[in-house]
mmCIF file of C-alpha atoms in Angstrom:
data_model
loop_
_atom_site.group_PDB
_atom_site.id
_atom_site.type_symbol
_atom_site.label_atom_id
_atom_site.label_comp_id
_atom_site.label_asym_id
_atom_site.label_seq_id
_atom_site.Cartn_x
_atom_site.Cartn_y
_atom_site.Cartn_z
ATOM 1 C CA UNK L 72 -0.075 -0.073 0.062
ATOM 2 C CA UNK L 73 2.825 2.428 0.723
ATOM 3 C CA UNK L 74 4.249 1.923 -2.823
ATOM 4 C CA UNK L 75 1.132 3.222 -4.135
ATOM 5 C CA UNK L 76 0.516 5.984 -2.010
ATOM 6 C CA UNK L 77 2.117 9.416 -2.899
ATOM 7 C CA UNK L 78 4.645 9.472 -0.273
ATOM 8 C CA UNK L 79 8.381 9.090 -0.425
ATOM 9 C CA UNK L 80 9.519 6.059 1.381
ATOM 10 C CA UNK L 81 12.582 5.611 3.420
ATOM 11 C CA UNK L 82 13.898 2.803 5.655
ATOM 12 C CA UNK L 83 15.803 4.451 8.645
ATOM 13 C CA UNK L 84 18.140 2.715 11.048
ATOM 14 C CA UNK L 85 20.988 3.467 13.550
ATOM 15 C CA UNK L 86 23.228 0.838 12.498
ATOM 16 C CA UNK L 87 26.953 1.430 12.344
ATOM 17 C CA UNK L 88 27.749 -2.326 12.025
ATOM 18 C CA UNK L 89 27.424 -2.672 8.186
ATOM 19 C CA UNK L 90 27.265 -0.601 5.111
ATOM 20 C CA UNK L 91 24.034 0.160 3.111
ATOM 21 C CA UNK L 92 24.933 -2.471 0.497
ATOM 22 C CA UNK L 93 25.157 -5.265 2.987
ATOM 23 C CA UNK L 94 21.982 -4.016 4.876
ATOM 24 C CA UNK L 95 19.967 -4.001 1.361
ATOM 25 C CA UNK L 96 21.056 -7.384 0.693
ATOM 26 C CA UNK L 97 19.832 -8.752 4.097
ATOM 27 C CA UNK L 98 16.529 -7.042 3.738
ATOM 28 C CA UNK L 99 15.742 -7.938 0.131
ATOM 29 C CA UNK L 100 16.523 -11.701 1.575
ATOM 30 C CA UNK L 101 13.836 -11.042 4.095
ATOM 31 C CA UNK L 102 11.586 -10.179 1.461
ATOM 32 C CA UNK L 103 11.493 -6.370 1.230
ATOM 33 C CA UNK L 104 10.949 -4.461 -1.918
ATOM 34 C CA UNK L 105 13.686 -1.739 -1.506
ATOM 35 C CA UNK L 106 16.298 0.006 -3.203
ATOM 36 C CA UNK L 107 19.733 1.018 -1.762
ATOM 37 C CA UNK L 108 18.690 5.017 -2.052
ATOM 38 C CA UNK L 109 15.599 4.210 0.319
ATOM 39 C CA UNK L 110 18.043 3.401 3.121
ATOM 40 C CA UNK L 111 19.310 6.121 5.322
ATOM 41 C CA UNK L 112 21.492 5.039 8.248
ATOM 42 C CA UNK L 113 23.621 6.953 10.813
ATOM 43 C CA UNK L 114 26.503 6.243 8.619
ATOM 44 C CA UNK L 115 24.750 8.101 5.673
ATOM 45 C CA UNK L 116 24.126 10.808 8.110
ATOM 46 C CA UNK L 117 27.860 10.795 8.912
ATOM 47 C CA UNK L 118 29.111 10.612 5.489
ATOM 48 C CA UNK L 119 26.761 13.947 4.716
ATOM 49 C CA UNK L 120 28.131 15.869 7.432
ATOM 50 C CA UNK L 121 31.825 14.964 6.700
ATOM 51 C CA UNK L 122 31.263 16.078 2.980
ATOM 52 C CA UNK L 123 29.272 19.092 4.401
ATOM 53 C CA UNK L 124 32.135 20.019 6.564
ATOM 54 C CA UNK L 125 34.967 18.748 4.354
ATOM 55 C CA UNK L 126 36.831 17.239 6.918
ATOM 56 C CA UNK L 127 39.100 14.246 6.978
ATOM 57 C CA UNK L 128 38.060 11.585 9.470
ATOM 58 C CA UNK L 129 39.660 8.839 11.308
ATOM 59 C CA UNK L 130 36.955 6.128 10.968
ATOM 60 C CA UNK L 131 36.557 4.214 14.055
ATOM 61 C CA UNK L 132 33.945 2.132 12.554
ATOM 62 C CA UNK L 133 33.442 -1.745 11.986
ATOM 63 C CA UNK L 134 35.276 -2.756 8.625
ATOM 64 C CA UNK L 135 31.919 -3.914 7.160
ATOM 65 C CA UNK L 136 30.993 -0.073 7.320
ATOM 66 C CA UNK L 137 34.123 1.222 5.377
ATOM 67 C CA UNK L 138 32.361 1.042 2.038
ATOM 68 C CA UNK L 139 29.797 3.674 2.911
ATOM 69 C CA UNK L 140 32.985 6.022 3.133
ATOM 70 C CA UNK L 141 34.512 5.559 -0.031
ATOM 71 C CA UNK L 142 36.024 8.501 -1.605
ATOM 72 C CA UNK L 143 36.224 10.305 1.672
ATOM 73 C CA UNK L 144 39.915 11.414 2.222
ATOM 74 C CA UNK L 145 40.963 9.845 5.404
ATOM 75 C CA UNK L 146 44.835 11.050 5.142
ATOM 76 C CA UNK L 147 46.111 13.190 7.938
ATOM 77 C CA UNK L 148 42.707 13.169 9.883
ATOM 78 C CA UNK L 149 41.280 16.230 11.554
ATOM 79 C CA UNK L 150 38.001 14.654 12.580
ATOM 80 C CA UNK L 151 36.900 11.273 14.122
ATOM 81 C CA UNK L 152 33.737 9.344 13.422
ATOM 82 C CA UNK L 153 32.782 6.713 15.931
ATOM 83 C CA UNK L 154 30.637 3.746 15.163
ATOM 84 C CA UNK L 155 30.020 0.369 16.946
ATOM 85 C CA UNK L 156 33.469 -1.183 16.492
ATOM 86 C CA UNK L 157 34.814 -2.678 19.684
ATOM 87 C CA UNK L 158 37.942 -4.341 17.606
ATOM 88 C CA UNK L 159 39.034 -0.891 17.185
ATOM 89 C CA UNK L 160 38.863 0.494 20.497
ATOM 90 C CA UNK L 161 42.214 0.009 21.949
ATOM 91 C CA UNK L 162 44.884 2.213 23.640
ATOM 92 C CA UNK L 163 46.780 2.774 20.140
ATOM 93 C CA UNK L 164 43.531 3.809 18.325
ATOM 94 C CA UNK L 165 42.130 5.990 20.911
ATOM 95 C CA UNK L 166 45.536 7.575 21.102
ATOM 96 C CA UNK L 167 45.243 8.522 17.470
ATOM 97 C CA UNK L 168 41.506 9.444 17.854
ATOM 98 C CA UNK L 169 42.594 12.008 20.840
ATOM 99 C CA UNK L 170 45.197 13.504 18.924
#
């Protein structure tokens, strides 16, 4: 019914553990009729902000989330993006983030 209604449809999530492509594949397998541009995640919001502010982040996100940041410069970081990535939360990485 939503597809036939005169409204824009978006699927919104706060997940930071996977990129939109992986999320799309999972939702399609569950039977959702959905396209990637209909998905808005917290990573989408983070990427939009990085582009708007034109900063170079240190990405403290799960490796599966990295594809959502393709094309974003990360050399000589001047910002930090934090997601659910316990494997990256160790002294060395936290030291880098605080610097």
